[in-house]
Short mmCIF file of C-alpha atoms in Angstrom, two decimals:
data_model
loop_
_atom_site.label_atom_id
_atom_site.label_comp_id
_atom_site.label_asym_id
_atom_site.label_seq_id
_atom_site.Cartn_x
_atom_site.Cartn_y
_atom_site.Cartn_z
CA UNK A 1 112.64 64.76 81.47
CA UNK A 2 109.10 64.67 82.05
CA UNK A 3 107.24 61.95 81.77
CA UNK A 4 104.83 61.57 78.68
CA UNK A 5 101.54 60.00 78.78
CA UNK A 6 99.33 58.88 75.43
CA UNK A 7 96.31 60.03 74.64
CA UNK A 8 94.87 56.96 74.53
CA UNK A 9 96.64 55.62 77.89
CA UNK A 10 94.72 58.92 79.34
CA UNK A 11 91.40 57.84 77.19
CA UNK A 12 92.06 54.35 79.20
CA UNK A 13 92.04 55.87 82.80
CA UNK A 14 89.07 58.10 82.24
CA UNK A 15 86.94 54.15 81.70
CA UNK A 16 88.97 51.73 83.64
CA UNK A 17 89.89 54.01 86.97
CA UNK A 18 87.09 56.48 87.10
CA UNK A 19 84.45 55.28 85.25
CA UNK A 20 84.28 58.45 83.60
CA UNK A 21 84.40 59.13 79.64
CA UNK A 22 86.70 62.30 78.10
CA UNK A 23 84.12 63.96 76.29
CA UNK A 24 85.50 67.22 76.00
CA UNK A 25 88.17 67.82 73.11
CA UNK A 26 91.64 69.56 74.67
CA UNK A 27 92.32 71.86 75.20
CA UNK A 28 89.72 73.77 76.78
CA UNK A 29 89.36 77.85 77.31
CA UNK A 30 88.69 79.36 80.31
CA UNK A 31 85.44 80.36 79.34
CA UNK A 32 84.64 76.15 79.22
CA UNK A 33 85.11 76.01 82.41
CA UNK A 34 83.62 78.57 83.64
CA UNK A 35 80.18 77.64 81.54
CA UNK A 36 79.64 74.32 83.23
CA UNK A 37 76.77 73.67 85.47
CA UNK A 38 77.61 73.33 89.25
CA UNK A 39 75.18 72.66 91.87
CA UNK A 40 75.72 74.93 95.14
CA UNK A 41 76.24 71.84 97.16
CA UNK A 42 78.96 73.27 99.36
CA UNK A 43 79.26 75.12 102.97
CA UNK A 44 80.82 78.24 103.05
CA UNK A 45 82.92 78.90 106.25
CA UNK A 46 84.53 82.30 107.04
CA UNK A 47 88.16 82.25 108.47
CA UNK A 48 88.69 86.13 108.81
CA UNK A 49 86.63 89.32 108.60
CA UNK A 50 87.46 90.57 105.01
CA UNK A 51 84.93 89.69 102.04
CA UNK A 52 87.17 87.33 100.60
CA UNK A 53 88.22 85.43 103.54
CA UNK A 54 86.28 82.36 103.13
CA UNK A 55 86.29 78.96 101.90
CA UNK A 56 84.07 76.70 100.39
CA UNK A 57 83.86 72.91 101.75
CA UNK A 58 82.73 70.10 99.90
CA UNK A 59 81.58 67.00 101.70
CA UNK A 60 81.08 63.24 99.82
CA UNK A 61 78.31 60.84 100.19
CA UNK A 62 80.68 58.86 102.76
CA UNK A 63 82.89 60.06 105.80
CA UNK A 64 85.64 60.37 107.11
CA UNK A 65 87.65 60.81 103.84
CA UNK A 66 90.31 61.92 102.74
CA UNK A 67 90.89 65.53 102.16
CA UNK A 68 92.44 67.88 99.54
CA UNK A 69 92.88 71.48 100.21
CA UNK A 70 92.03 73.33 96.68
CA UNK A 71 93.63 76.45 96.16
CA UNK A 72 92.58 78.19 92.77
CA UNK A 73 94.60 80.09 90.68
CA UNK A 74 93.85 83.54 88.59
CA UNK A 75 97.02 84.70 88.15
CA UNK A 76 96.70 86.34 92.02
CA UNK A 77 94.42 88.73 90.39
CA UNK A 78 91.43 89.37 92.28
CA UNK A 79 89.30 89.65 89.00
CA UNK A 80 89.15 85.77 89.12
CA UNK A 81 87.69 83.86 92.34
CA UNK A 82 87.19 80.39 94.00
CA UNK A 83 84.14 80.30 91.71
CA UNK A 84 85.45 79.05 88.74
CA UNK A 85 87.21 75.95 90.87
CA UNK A 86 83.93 74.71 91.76
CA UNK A 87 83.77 72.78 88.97
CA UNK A 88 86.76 70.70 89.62
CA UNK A 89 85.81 70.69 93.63
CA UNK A 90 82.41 69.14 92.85
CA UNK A 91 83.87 66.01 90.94
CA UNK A 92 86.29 65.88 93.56
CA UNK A 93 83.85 65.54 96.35
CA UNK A 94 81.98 62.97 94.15
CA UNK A 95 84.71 60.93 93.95
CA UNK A 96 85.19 60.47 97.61
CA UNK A 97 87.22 63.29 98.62
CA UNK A 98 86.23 66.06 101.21
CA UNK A 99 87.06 69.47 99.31
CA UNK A 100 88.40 72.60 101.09
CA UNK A 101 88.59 75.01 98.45
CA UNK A 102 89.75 79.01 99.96
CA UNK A 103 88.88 82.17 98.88
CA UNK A 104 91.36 84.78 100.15
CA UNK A 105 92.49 88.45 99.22
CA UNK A 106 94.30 88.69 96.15
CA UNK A 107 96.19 91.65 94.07
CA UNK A 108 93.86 94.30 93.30
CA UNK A 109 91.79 94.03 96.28
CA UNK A 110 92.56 95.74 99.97
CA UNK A 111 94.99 93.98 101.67
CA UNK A 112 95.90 91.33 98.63
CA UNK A 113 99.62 90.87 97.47
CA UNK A 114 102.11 90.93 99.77
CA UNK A 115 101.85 89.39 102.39
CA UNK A 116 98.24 89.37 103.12
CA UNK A 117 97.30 86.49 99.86
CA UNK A 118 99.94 84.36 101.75
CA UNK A 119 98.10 84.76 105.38
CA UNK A 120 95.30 84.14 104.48
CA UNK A 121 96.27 80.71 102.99
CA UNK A 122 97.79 79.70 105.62
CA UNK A 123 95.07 80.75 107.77
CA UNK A 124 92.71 79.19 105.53
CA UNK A 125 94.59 76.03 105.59
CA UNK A 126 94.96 75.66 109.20
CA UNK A 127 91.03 76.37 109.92
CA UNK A 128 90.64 73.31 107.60
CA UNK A 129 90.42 70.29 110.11
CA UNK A 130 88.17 72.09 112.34
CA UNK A 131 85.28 73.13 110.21
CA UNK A 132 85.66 69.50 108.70
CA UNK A 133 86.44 67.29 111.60
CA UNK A 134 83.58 64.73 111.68
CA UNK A 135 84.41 64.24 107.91
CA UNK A 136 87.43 64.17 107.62
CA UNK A 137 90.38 61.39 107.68
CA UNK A 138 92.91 63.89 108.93
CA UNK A 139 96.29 61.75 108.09
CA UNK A 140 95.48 61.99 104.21
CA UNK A 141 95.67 65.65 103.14
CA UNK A 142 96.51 66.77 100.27
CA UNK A 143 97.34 70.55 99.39
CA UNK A 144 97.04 71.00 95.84
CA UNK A 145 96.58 73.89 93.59
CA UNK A 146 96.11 75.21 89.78
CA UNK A 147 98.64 77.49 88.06
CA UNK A 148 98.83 80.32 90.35
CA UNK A 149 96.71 78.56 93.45
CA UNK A 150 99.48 75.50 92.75
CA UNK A 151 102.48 78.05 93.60
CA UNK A 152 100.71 79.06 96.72
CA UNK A 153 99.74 75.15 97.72
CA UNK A 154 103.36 74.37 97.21
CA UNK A 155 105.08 76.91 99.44
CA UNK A 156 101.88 76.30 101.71
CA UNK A 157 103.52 72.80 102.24
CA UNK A 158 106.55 74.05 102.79
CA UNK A 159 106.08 77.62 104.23
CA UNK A 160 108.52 78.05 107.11
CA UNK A 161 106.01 79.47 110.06
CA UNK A 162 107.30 83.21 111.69
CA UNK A 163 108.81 84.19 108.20
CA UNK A 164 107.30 87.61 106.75
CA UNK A 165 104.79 85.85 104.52
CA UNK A 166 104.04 83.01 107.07
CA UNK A 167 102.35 83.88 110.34
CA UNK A 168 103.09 81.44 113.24
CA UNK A 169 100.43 78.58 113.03
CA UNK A 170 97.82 77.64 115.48
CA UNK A 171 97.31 74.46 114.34
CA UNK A 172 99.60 72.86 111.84
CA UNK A 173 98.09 70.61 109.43
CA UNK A 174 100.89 68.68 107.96
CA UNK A 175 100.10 67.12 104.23
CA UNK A 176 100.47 63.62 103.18
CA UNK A 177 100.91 64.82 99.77
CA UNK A 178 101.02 68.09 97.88
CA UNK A 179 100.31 68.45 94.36
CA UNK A 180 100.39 71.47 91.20
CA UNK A 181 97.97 71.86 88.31
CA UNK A 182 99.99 73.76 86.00
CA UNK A 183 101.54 75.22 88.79
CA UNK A 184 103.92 78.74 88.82
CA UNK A 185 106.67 76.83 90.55
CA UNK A 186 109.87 78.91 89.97
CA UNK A 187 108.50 82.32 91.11
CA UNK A 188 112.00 84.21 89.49
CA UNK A 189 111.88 83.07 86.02
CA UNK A 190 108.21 83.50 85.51
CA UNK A 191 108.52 87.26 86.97
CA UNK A 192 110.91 87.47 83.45
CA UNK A 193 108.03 86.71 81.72
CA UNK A 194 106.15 88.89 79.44
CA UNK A 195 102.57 87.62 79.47
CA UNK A 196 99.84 88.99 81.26
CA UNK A 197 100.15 86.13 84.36
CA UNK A 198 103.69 86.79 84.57
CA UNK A 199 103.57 90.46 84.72
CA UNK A 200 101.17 89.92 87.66
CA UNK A 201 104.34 89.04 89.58
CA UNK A 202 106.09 92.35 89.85
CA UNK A 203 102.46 93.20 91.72
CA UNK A 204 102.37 89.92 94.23
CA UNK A 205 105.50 90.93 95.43
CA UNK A 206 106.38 94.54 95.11
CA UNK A 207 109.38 94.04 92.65
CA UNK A 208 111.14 92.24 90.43
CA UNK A 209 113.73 89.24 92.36
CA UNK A 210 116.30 91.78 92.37
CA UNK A 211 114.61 94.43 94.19
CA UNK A 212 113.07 92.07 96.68
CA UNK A 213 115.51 88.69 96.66
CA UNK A 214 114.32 88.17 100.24
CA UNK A 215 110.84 87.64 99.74
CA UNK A 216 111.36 85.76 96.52
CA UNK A 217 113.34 83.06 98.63
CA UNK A 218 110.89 82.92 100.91
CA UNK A 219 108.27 82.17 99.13
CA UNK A 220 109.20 80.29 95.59
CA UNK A 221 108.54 77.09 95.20
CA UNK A 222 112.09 75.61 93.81
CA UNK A 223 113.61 76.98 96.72
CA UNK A 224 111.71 75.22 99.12
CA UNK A 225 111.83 71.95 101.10
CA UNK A 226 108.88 69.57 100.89
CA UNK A 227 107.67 66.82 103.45
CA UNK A 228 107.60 64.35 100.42
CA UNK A 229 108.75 65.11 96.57
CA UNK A 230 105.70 66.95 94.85
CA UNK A 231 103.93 65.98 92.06
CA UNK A 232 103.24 68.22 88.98
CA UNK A 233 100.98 68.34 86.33
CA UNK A 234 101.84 69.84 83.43
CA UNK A 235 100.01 70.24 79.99
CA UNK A 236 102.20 70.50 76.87
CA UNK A 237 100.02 72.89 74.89
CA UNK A 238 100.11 75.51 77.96
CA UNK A 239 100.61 78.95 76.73
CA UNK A 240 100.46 80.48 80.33
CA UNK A 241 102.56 78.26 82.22
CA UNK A 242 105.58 77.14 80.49
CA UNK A 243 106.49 73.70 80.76
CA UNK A 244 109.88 74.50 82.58
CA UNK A 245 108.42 75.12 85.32
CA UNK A 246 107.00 71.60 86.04
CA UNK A 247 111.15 70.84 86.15
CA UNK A 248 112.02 73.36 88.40
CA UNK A 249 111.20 71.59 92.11
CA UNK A 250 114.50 69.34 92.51
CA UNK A 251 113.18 65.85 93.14
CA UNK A 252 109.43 66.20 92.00
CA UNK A 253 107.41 64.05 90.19
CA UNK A 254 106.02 65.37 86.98
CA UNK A 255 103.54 64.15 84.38
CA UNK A 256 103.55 65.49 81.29
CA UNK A 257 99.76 65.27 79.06
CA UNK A 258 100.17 66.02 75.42
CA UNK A 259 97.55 67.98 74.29
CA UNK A 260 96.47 69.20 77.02
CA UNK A 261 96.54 73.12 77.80
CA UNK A 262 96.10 74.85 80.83
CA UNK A 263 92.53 74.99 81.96
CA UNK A 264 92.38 70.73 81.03
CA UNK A 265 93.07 69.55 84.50
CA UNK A 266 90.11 71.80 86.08
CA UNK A 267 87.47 70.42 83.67
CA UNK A 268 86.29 67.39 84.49
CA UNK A 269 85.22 66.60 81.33
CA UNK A 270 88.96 66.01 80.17
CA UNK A 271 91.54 63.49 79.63
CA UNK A 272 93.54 65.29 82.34
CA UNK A 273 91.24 64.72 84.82
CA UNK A 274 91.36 61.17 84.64
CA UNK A 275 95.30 61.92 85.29
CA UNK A 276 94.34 64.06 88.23
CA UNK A 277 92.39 61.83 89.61
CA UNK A 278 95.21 58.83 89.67
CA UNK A 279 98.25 61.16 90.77
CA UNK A 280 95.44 62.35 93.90
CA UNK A 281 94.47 58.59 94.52
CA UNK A 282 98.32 57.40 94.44
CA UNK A 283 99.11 60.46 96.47
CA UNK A 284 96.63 59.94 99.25
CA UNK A 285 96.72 56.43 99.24
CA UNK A 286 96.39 54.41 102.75
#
């Protein structure tokens, strides 16, 4: 069952734990968060030669700090970028946290889909502690990831290195915690689908599970193995990323917000974030 949190327990955590006030009704569009002001306060830092192999690091007032890796979703689809996670990676960083937050090649662009979107994560991931080492406390990462960036943050936790959609790492960075936004967690089911995210899918991986079962092993979520049990955030008024998914990682720990929908989480002017912000802080704790 997953576990449900009141509004006003949520309304409670945005004053007493962050100091921060839910001003914005749930749940919000897309277009909400996309519309809010963001200061360009971030580096970028390439990690490979195409256009979108980059990523975007945020840096607090105070170092070393703990660090999440931010992987942002769009459905895979490279219509929709790292730019509309900025929002979420700014309050991040002002709440202590240094923010790695990775652009990479994505269906629709040359060499997105399979397996090029998963190499570059894991490329991205592993150039992480070197383009933030005098920040960064490098024993409390956490990978995390919204709706389609939290599938790829989970099986980035538990990719298995020399597989077809995992190169062998350099450098391993090994999470302390790993954590989904409305995330696309049982790749099969959701391929079923008939909205426009889960038709995306059948593109990410060149078929449906039963024309490529391999691949879908490989690299969905509820098959996996994770360092420690994930946690998942899931809003009940979600119309992209059904709540069954948040139930579908054996041994994960899931927090259910009523009300919210699926863009809540990534707007920091929510409820949700104040729920964010506690499952990161309890995550990464010392």
């Amino acid at each position: 069952m997953l576990r449900p949190i009141s509004f006003a327990f949520l309304m409670a955590l945005c004053t007493a734990v962050t100091g921060l006030r839910a001003e914005t009704a749930m749940p919000v569009s897309f277009s909400e968060v996309t519309d809010l002001a963001v200061t360009e306060d971030y580096q970028t830092v390439r990690y490979g030669d195409a256009p979108s192999q980059f990523a975007e690091l945020w840096l607090p007032d105070h170092v070393p700090a703990p660090g999440i890796v931010l992987v942002h979703g769009g459905c895979w689809l490279s219509q929709y970028g790292v730019d509309h996670i900025r929002p979420l990676a700014s309050a991040l960083a002002q709440q202590g946290y240094v923010v790695w937050a990775p652009e990479y090649r994505r269906v629709g662009e040359p060499g997105g889909g399979w397996p090029g979107t998963f190499h570059d994560i894991a490329v991205a991931i592993e150039a992480f502690p070197e383009a933030a080492a005098a920040a960064l406390d490098a024993d409390r990462i956490a990978y995390a990831g919204h709706s389609a960036g939290g599938h790829l943050a989970l099986w980035a936790a538990a990719r298995q290195p020399g597989s077809d959609s995992s190169p062998a790492p350099s450098s391993v960075v090994a999470p302390k915690a790993v954590l989904g936004f409305a995330a696309i967690t049982d790749l099969e089911s959701y391929a079923r689908g008939d909205n426009s995210c889960q038709q995306v899918v059948v593109d990410l991986m060149e078929g449906l599970p039963e024309d490529q079962p391999a691949r879908y092993s490989d690299v969905s979520p509820a098959r996996l193995t994770y360092p420690a049990p994930p946690v998942l955030i899931q809003g009940e008024a979600d119309p992209i990323v059904p709540a069954a998914q948040a139930a579908a990682i054996v041994g994960a720990k899931r927090v259910s917000i009523p009300d919210a929908g699926h863009f809540d989480v990534i707007h920091p002017d929510t409820a949700a974030f104040a729920v964010l912000l506690n499952a990161i802080g309890e995550a990464l704790a010392p």
